[in-house]
């Protein structure tokens, strides 16, 4: 949906779509049994209505928002069909319904591109590409990162909003932090050190613009922002993480990549400033607590050395990505390409064993024995 409906041809992601179309809320998306039968015929419509939970009463103002409340086996049993028959009917029926929906009046799209929201989308696409092995997600992530870095700057200053080929408004803390988060995820998905260098540059600028050492906190507006009566500082994590918690998170991750304790100390000071909220109202500062968990866990520092397209390298990476390991950083390089890793301390003195792709699992830069097979890697990760 996002790649189809919400992506600018240049690679950015739009902000939102209206709920209304043709003057009626939800009209583009909802269905009645009669509409489905007209498009699909009675037999196929019966299967699709059952699959999507469509009823005469509906679940939204007399119409139906399509959802999938029943399992395929249950539907097949109720209708006297084989499960494969149900799946085949659903596949054909969905395509026909989608084609018919394309002829409706679509909802309006807000084509504004916001840096912070795009950073979150970039991170989701990069992580999704690595975990699900989706090349289309990876290419969308690369296009998105390239678009933001090429189009949403004025000199060295990151900007917040883009529309109609014009970027404007100086970026806030959340813009820098969310984009850095996305770039770090993209580096972990590609091992292209250019993305890590961009993240490092943004982090350095973020600290210069938004960090106040004497207060030990990040502010939402930069030192170069217009003068305000009070310099704003949000600390609550709501629908989005706040700028401060995202900044602490990405600085901790970058510090782990680079072995730079100065970054870590900035993040620790920022987290200390909200410790009272963590105790009294933890549900209001959830991303702060996630950053704190990363810090306290002594995150895994994983290095993979080998050509990225090598099946043995991919087997090691699959072993890593198939596990839920939120408190980790992942670096890698192709030893056949010289000098691509020299600015990443986590990769120093790492090599392939006997010419075979090799993984290293470390904590605080102290590493376990290098391994070349996924089973041994799994044992180290699970410990």
PDB file of C-alpha atoms in Angstrom, residues 65-250:
ATOM      1  CA  UNK A  65     -14.507  -2.652   5.934  1.00  0.00           C
ATOM      2  CA  UNK A  66     -12.840  -5.796   4.599  1.00  0.00           C
ATOM      3  CA  UNK A  67     -11.025  -7.889   7.182  1.00  0.00           C
ATOM      4  CA  UNK A  68     -10.184 -11.580   7.590  1.00  0.00           C
ATOM      5  CA  UNK A  69     -11.917 -12.995  10.684  1.00  0.00           C
ATOM      6  CA  UNK A  70     -11.954 -16.659   9.589  1.00  0.00           C
ATOM      7  CA  UNK A  71      -9.240 -19.178   8.779  1.00  0.00           C
ATOM      8  CA  UNK A  72      -9.039 -20.764   5.334  1.00  0.00           C
ATOM      9  CA  UNK A  73      -9.727 -24.252   6.695  1.00  0.00           C
ATOM     10  CA  UNK A  74     -12.880 -23.083   8.474  1.00  0.00           C
ATOM     11  CA  UNK A  75     -14.148 -21.331   5.361  1.00  0.00           C
ATOM     12  CA  UNK A  76     -13.458 -24.407   3.223  1.00  0.00           C
ATOM     13  CA  UNK A  77     -15.296 -26.654   5.656  1.00  0.00           C
ATOM     14  CA  UNK A  78     -18.310 -24.336   5.851  1.00  0.00           C
ATOM     15  CA  UNK A  79     -18.582 -24.052   2.054  1.00  0.00           C
ATOM     16  CA  UNK A  80     -17.732 -27.678   1.235  1.00  0.00           C
ATOM     17  CA  UNK A  81     -14.553 -26.775  -0.633  1.00  0.00           C
ATOM     18  CA  UNK A  82     -10.899 -27.712  -0.427  1.00  0.00           C
ATOM     19  CA  UNK A  83      -8.610 -25.103   1.159  1.00  0.00           C
ATOM     20  CA  UNK A  84      -6.687 -24.700  -2.117  1.00  0.00           C
ATOM     21  CA  UNK A  85      -9.953 -23.990  -3.920  1.00  0.00           C
ATOM     22  CA  UNK A  86     -10.732 -21.222  -1.432  1.00  0.00           C
ATOM     23  CA  UNK A  87      -7.275 -19.690  -1.884  1.00  0.00           C
ATOM     24  CA  UNK A  88      -7.608 -19.758  -5.655  1.00  0.00           C
ATOM     25  CA  UNK A  89     -11.020 -18.058  -5.524  1.00  0.00           C
ATOM     26  CA  UNK A  90      -9.682 -15.435  -3.111  1.00  0.00           C
ATOM     27  CA  UNK A  91      -6.719 -14.645  -5.352  1.00  0.00           C
ATOM     28  CA  UNK A  92      -8.895 -14.149  -8.422  1.00  0.00           C
ATOM     29  CA  UNK A  93     -11.578 -12.296  -6.490  1.00  0.00           C
ATOM     30  CA  UNK A  94      -9.178  -9.874  -4.810  1.00  0.00           C
ATOM     31  CA  UNK A  95      -7.715  -8.891  -8.171  1.00  0.00           C
ATOM     32  CA  UNK A  96     -11.204  -8.246  -9.579  1.00  0.00           C
ATOM     33  CA  UNK A  97     -12.256  -6.184  -6.541  1.00  0.00           C
ATOM     34  CA  UNK A  98      -9.060  -4.160  -6.677  1.00  0.00           C
ATOM     35  CA  UNK A  99      -9.586  -3.401 -10.356  1.00  0.00           C
ATOM     36  CA  UNK A 100     -13.146  -2.297  -9.665  1.00  0.00           C
ATOM     37  CA  UNK A 101     -12.030  -0.128  -6.751  1.00  0.00           C
ATOM     38  CA  UNK A 102      -9.539   1.660  -8.999  1.00  0.00           C
ATOM     39  CA  UNK A 103     -12.519   3.059 -10.911  1.00  0.00           C
ATOM     40  CA  UNK A 104     -13.878   4.786  -7.787  1.00  0.00           C
ATOM     41  CA  UNK A 105     -13.072   8.375  -6.846  1.00  0.00           C
ATOM     42  CA  UNK A 106      -9.893   8.044  -4.739  1.00  0.00           C
ATOM     43  CA  UNK A 107      -9.241   9.967  -1.532  1.00  0.00           C
ATOM     44  CA  UNK A 108      -7.033  13.044  -1.781  1.00  0.00           C
ATOM     45  CA  UNK A 109      -3.379  12.563  -0.836  1.00  0.00           C
ATOM     46  CA  UNK A 110      -1.325  15.067   1.133  1.00  0.00           C
ATOM     47  CA  UNK A 111       1.875  15.017  -0.935  1.00  0.00           C
ATOM     48  CA  UNK A 112       3.947  16.813   1.680  1.00  0.00           C
ATOM     49  CA  UNK A 113       7.135  14.880   2.524  1.00  0.00           C
ATOM     50  CA  UNK A 114       8.253  15.178   6.166  1.00  0.00           C
ATOM     51  CA  UNK A 115      11.810  14.231   7.053  1.00  0.00           C
ATOM     52  CA  UNK A 116      10.986  12.667  10.431  1.00  0.00           C
ATOM     53  CA  UNK A 117       8.210  10.444   9.083  1.00  0.00           C
ATOM     54  CA  UNK A 118      10.367   9.449   6.121  1.00  0.00           C
ATOM     55  CA  UNK A 119      13.153   8.478   8.522  1.00  0.00           C
ATOM     56  CA  UNK A 120      10.794   6.088  10.288  1.00  0.00           C
ATOM     57  CA  UNK A 121       9.626   4.651   6.968  1.00  0.00           C
ATOM     58  CA  UNK A 122      13.234   4.300   5.811  1.00  0.00           C
ATOM     59  CA  UNK A 123      14.101   2.293   8.918  1.00  0.00           C
ATOM     60  CA  UNK A 124      11.051   0.039   8.504  1.00  0.00           C
ATOM     61  CA  UNK A 125      11.841  -0.654   4.854  1.00  0.00           C
ATOM     62  CA  UNK A 126      15.521  -1.359   5.502  1.00  0.00           C
ATOM     63  CA  UNK A 127      14.787  -3.730   8.378  1.00  0.00           C
ATOM     64  CA  UNK A 128      11.948  -5.351   6.432  1.00  0.00           C
ATOM     65  CA  UNK A 129      14.232  -5.868   3.451  1.00  0.00           C
ATOM     66  CA  UNK A 130      16.831  -7.626   5.578  1.00  0.00           C
ATOM     67  CA  UNK A 131      14.421  -9.793   7.559  1.00  0.00           C
ATOM     68  CA  UNK A 132      12.055 -10.712   4.719  1.00  0.00           C
ATOM     69  CA  UNK A 133      14.701 -10.751   1.947  1.00  0.00           C
ATOM     70  CA  UNK A 134      12.704  -8.258  -0.105  1.00  0.00           C
ATOM     71  CA  UNK A 135      14.764  -6.562  -2.787  1.00  0.00           C
ATOM     72  CA  UNK A 136      11.881  -4.187  -3.609  1.00  0.00           C
ATOM     73  CA  UNK A 137      11.880  -2.916  -0.022  1.00  0.00           C
ATOM     74  CA  UNK A 138      15.634  -2.405  -0.164  1.00  0.00           C
ATOM     75  CA  UNK A 139      15.498  -0.449  -3.408  1.00  0.00           C
ATOM     76  CA  UNK A 140      12.686   1.722  -2.026  1.00  0.00           C
ATOM     77  CA  UNK A 141      14.779   2.385   1.095  1.00  0.00           C
ATOM     78  CA  UNK A 142      17.841   3.359  -0.948  1.00  0.00           C
ATOM     79  CA  UNK A 143      15.731   5.639  -3.154  1.00  0.00           C
ATOM     80  CA  UNK A 144      14.191   7.230  -0.066  1.00  0.00           C
ATOM     81  CA  UNK A 145      17.516   7.901   1.650  1.00  0.00           C
ATOM     82  CA  UNK A 146      18.976   9.319  -1.548  1.00  0.00           C
ATOM     83  CA  UNK A 147      15.951  11.570  -2.049  1.00  0.00           C
ATOM     84  CA  UNK A 148      16.081  13.024   1.471  1.00  0.00           C
ATOM     85  CA  UNK A 149      19.832  13.602   1.438  1.00  0.00           C
ATOM     86  CA  UNK A 150      19.793  15.196  -2.018  1.00  0.00           C
ATOM     87  CA  UNK A 151      16.639  17.301  -1.792  1.00  0.00           C
ATOM     88  CA  UNK A 152      16.021  18.270   1.812  1.00  0.00           C
ATOM     89  CA  UNK A 153      19.067  20.334   2.706  1.00  0.00           C
ATOM     90  CA  UNK A 154      19.917  24.021   2.576  1.00  0.00           C
ATOM     91  CA  UNK A 155      23.678  24.083   2.714  1.00  0.00           C
ATOM     92  CA  UNK A 156      24.603  21.894   5.681  1.00  0.00           C
ATOM     93  CA  UNK A 157      21.187  22.334   7.330  1.00  0.00           C
ATOM     94  CA  UNK A 158      18.634  19.522   7.145  1.00  0.00           C
ATOM     95  CA  UNK A 159      15.146  20.780   6.298  1.00  0.00           C
ATOM     96  CA  UNK A 160      11.821  19.477   7.531  1.00  0.00           C
ATOM     97  CA  UNK A 161       9.254  19.598   4.730  1.00  0.00           C
ATOM     98  CA  UNK A 162       9.201  19.108   0.943  1.00  0.00           C
ATOM     99  CA  UNK A 163       6.445  19.685  -1.579  1.00  0.00           C
ATOM    100  CA  UNK A 164       6.287  20.644  -5.261  1.00  0.00           C
ATOM    101  CA  UNK A 165      10.077  20.450  -5.689  1.00  0.00           C
ATOM    102  CA  UNK A 166      10.715  22.854  -2.803  1.00  0.00           C
ATOM    103  CA  UNK A 167      12.149  22.024   0.626  1.00  0.00           C
ATOM    104  CA  UNK A 168      11.529  24.415   3.487  1.00  0.00           C
ATOM    105  CA  UNK A 169      11.646  24.925   7.278  1.00  0.00           C
ATOM    106  CA  UNK A 170      14.700  24.145   9.365  1.00  0.00           C
ATOM    107  CA  UNK A 171      14.608  20.604  10.657  1.00  0.00           C
ATOM    108  CA  UNK A 172      13.711  19.877  14.264  1.00  0.00           C
ATOM    109  CA  UNK A 173      15.398  17.398  16.570  1.00  0.00           C
ATOM    110  CA  UNK A 174      12.995  14.626  15.516  1.00  0.00           C
ATOM    111  CA  UNK A 175      13.929  15.138  11.855  1.00  0.00           C
ATOM    112  CA  UNK A 176      17.627  14.638  12.526  1.00  0.00           C
ATOM    113  CA  UNK A 177      17.082  11.732  14.917  1.00  0.00           C
ATOM    114  CA  UNK A 178      14.560   9.803  12.809  1.00  0.00           C
ATOM    115  CA  UNK A 179      16.586  10.183   9.622  1.00  0.00           C
ATOM    116  CA  UNK A 180      19.708   9.010  11.455  1.00  0.00           C
ATOM    117  CA  UNK A 181      17.744   5.987  12.686  1.00  0.00           C
ATOM    118  CA  UNK A 182      16.772   5.147   9.118  1.00  0.00           C
ATOM    119  CA  UNK A 183      20.317   5.542   7.820  1.00  0.00           C
ATOM    120  CA  UNK A 184      21.725   3.256  10.509  1.00  0.00           C
ATOM    121  CA  UNK A 185      19.140   0.607   9.579  1.00  0.00           C
ATOM    122  CA  UNK A 186      20.005   1.022   5.905  1.00  0.00           C
ATOM    123  CA  UNK A 187      23.691   0.537   6.661  1.00  0.00           C
ATOM    124  CA  UNK A 188      22.908  -2.692   8.527  1.00  0.00           C
ATOM    125  CA  UNK A 189      20.906  -3.917   5.514  1.00  0.00           C
ATOM    126  CA  UNK A 190      23.546  -3.047   2.887  1.00  0.00           C
ATOM    127  CA  UNK A 191      26.932  -2.708   4.642  1.00  0.00           C
ATOM    128  CA  UNK A 192      27.449   0.360   2.470  1.00  0.00           C
ATOM    129  CA  UNK A 193      29.583   2.550   4.741  1.00  0.00           C
ATOM    130  CA  UNK A 194      28.361   5.691   2.958  1.00  0.00           C
ATOM    131  CA  UNK A 195      25.088   5.443   4.898  1.00  0.00           C
ATOM    132  CA  UNK A 196      26.947   5.104   8.197  1.00  0.00           C
ATOM    133  CA  UNK A 197      29.049   8.167   7.377  1.00  0.00           C
ATOM    134  CA  UNK A 198      25.888  10.141   6.615  1.00  0.00           C
ATOM    135  CA  UNK A 199      24.433   9.028   9.961  1.00  0.00           C
ATOM    136  CA  UNK A 200      27.608  10.122  11.711  1.00  0.00           C
ATOM    137  CA  UNK A 201      27.482  13.543  10.042  1.00  0.00           C
ATOM    138  CA  UNK A 202      23.838  14.046  10.997  1.00  0.00           C
ATOM    139  CA  UNK A 203      24.520  12.992  14.586  1.00  0.00           C
ATOM    140  CA  UNK A 204      27.390  15.452  14.926  1.00  0.00           C
ATOM    141  CA  UNK A 205      25.179  18.244  13.554  1.00  0.00           C
ATOM    142  CA  UNK A 206      22.298  17.150  15.797  1.00  0.00           C
ATOM    143  CA  UNK A 207      24.431  17.460  18.918  1.00  0.00           C
ATOM    144  CA  UNK A 208      25.775  20.846  17.814  1.00  0.00           C
ATOM    145  CA  UNK A 209      22.290  22.214  17.108  1.00  0.00           C
ATOM    146  CA  UNK A 210      20.047  20.720  19.790  1.00  0.00           C
ATOM    147  CA  UNK A 211      22.176  19.556  22.742  1.00  0.00           C
ATOM    148  CA  UNK A 212      22.744  21.865  25.712  1.00  0.00           C
ATOM    149  CA  UNK A 213      25.581  20.498  27.760  1.00  0.00           C
ATOM    150  CA  UNK A 214      24.904  22.621  30.849  1.00  0.00           C
ATOM    151  CA  UNK A 215      21.332  21.310  31.069  1.00  0.00           C
ATOM    152  CA  UNK A 216      22.140  17.783  29.925  1.00  0.00           C
ATOM    153  CA  UNK A 217      19.140  17.721  27.565  1.00  0.00           C
ATOM    154  CA  UNK A 218      18.136  17.951  23.922  1.00  0.00           C
ATOM    155  CA  UNK A 219      15.817  20.736  22.815  1.00  0.00           C
ATOM    156  CA  UNK A 220      13.409  20.349  19.906  1.00  0.00           C
ATOM    157  CA  UNK A 221      14.607  23.481  18.085  1.00  0.00           C
ATOM    158  CA  UNK A 222      18.147  24.276  17.024  1.00  0.00           C
ATOM    159  CA  UNK A 223      20.324  27.153  18.168  1.00  0.00           C
ATOM    160  CA  UNK A 224      19.735  28.770  14.773  1.00  0.00           C
ATOM    161  CA  UNK A 225      15.925  28.694  15.123  1.00  0.00           C
ATOM    162  CA  UNK A 226      13.934  31.902  15.491  1.00  0.00           C
ATOM    163  CA  UNK A 227      13.836  33.231  19.030  1.00  0.00           C
ATOM    164  CA  UNK A 228      10.946  31.876  21.132  1.00  0.00           C
ATOM    165  CA  UNK A 229       9.727  32.792  24.599  1.00  0.00           C
ATOM    166  CA  UNK A 230      10.529  29.259  25.749  1.00  0.00           C
ATOM    167  CA  UNK A 231      12.725  26.825  23.853  1.00  0.00           C
ATOM    168  CA  UNK A 232      10.470  23.761  23.458  1.00  0.00           C
ATOM    169  CA  UNK A 233      11.390  20.309  24.630  1.00  0.00           C
ATOM    170  CA  UNK A 234       9.008  17.372  24.296  1.00  0.00           C
ATOM    171  CA  UNK A 235       9.686  14.210  26.298  1.00  0.00           C
ATOM    172  CA  UNK A 236       6.585  12.068  25.730  1.00  0.00           C
ATOM    173  CA  UNK A 237       6.550   9.090  23.359  1.00  0.00           C
ATOM    174  CA  UNK A 238       3.108   8.954  21.787  1.00  0.00           C
ATOM    175  CA  UNK A 239       2.147   7.941  18.239  1.00  0.00           C
ATOM    176  CA  UNK A 240       5.772   8.755  17.423  1.00  0.00           C
ATOM    177  CA  UNK A 241       8.827   8.644  19.650  1.00  0.00           C
ATOM    178  CA  UNK A 242       9.812  12.146  20.707  1.00  0.00           C
ATOM    179  CA  UNK A 243      12.930  13.739  19.323  1.00  0.00           C
ATOM    180  CA  UNK A 244      14.869  13.365  22.560  1.00  0.00           C
ATOM    181  CA  UNK A 245      14.269   9.635  22.994  1.00  0.00           C
ATOM    182  CA  UNK A 246      15.028   8.918  19.346  1.00  0.00           C
ATOM    183  CA  UNK A 247      18.200  11.009  19.611  1.00  0.00           C
ATOM    184  CA  UNK A 248      19.343   9.057  22.679  1.00  0.00           C
ATOM    185  CA  UNK A 249      18.592   5.783  20.896  1.00  0.00           C
ATOM    186  CA  UNK A 250      20.524   6.551  17.709  1.00  0.00           C
TER     187      UNK A 250
END
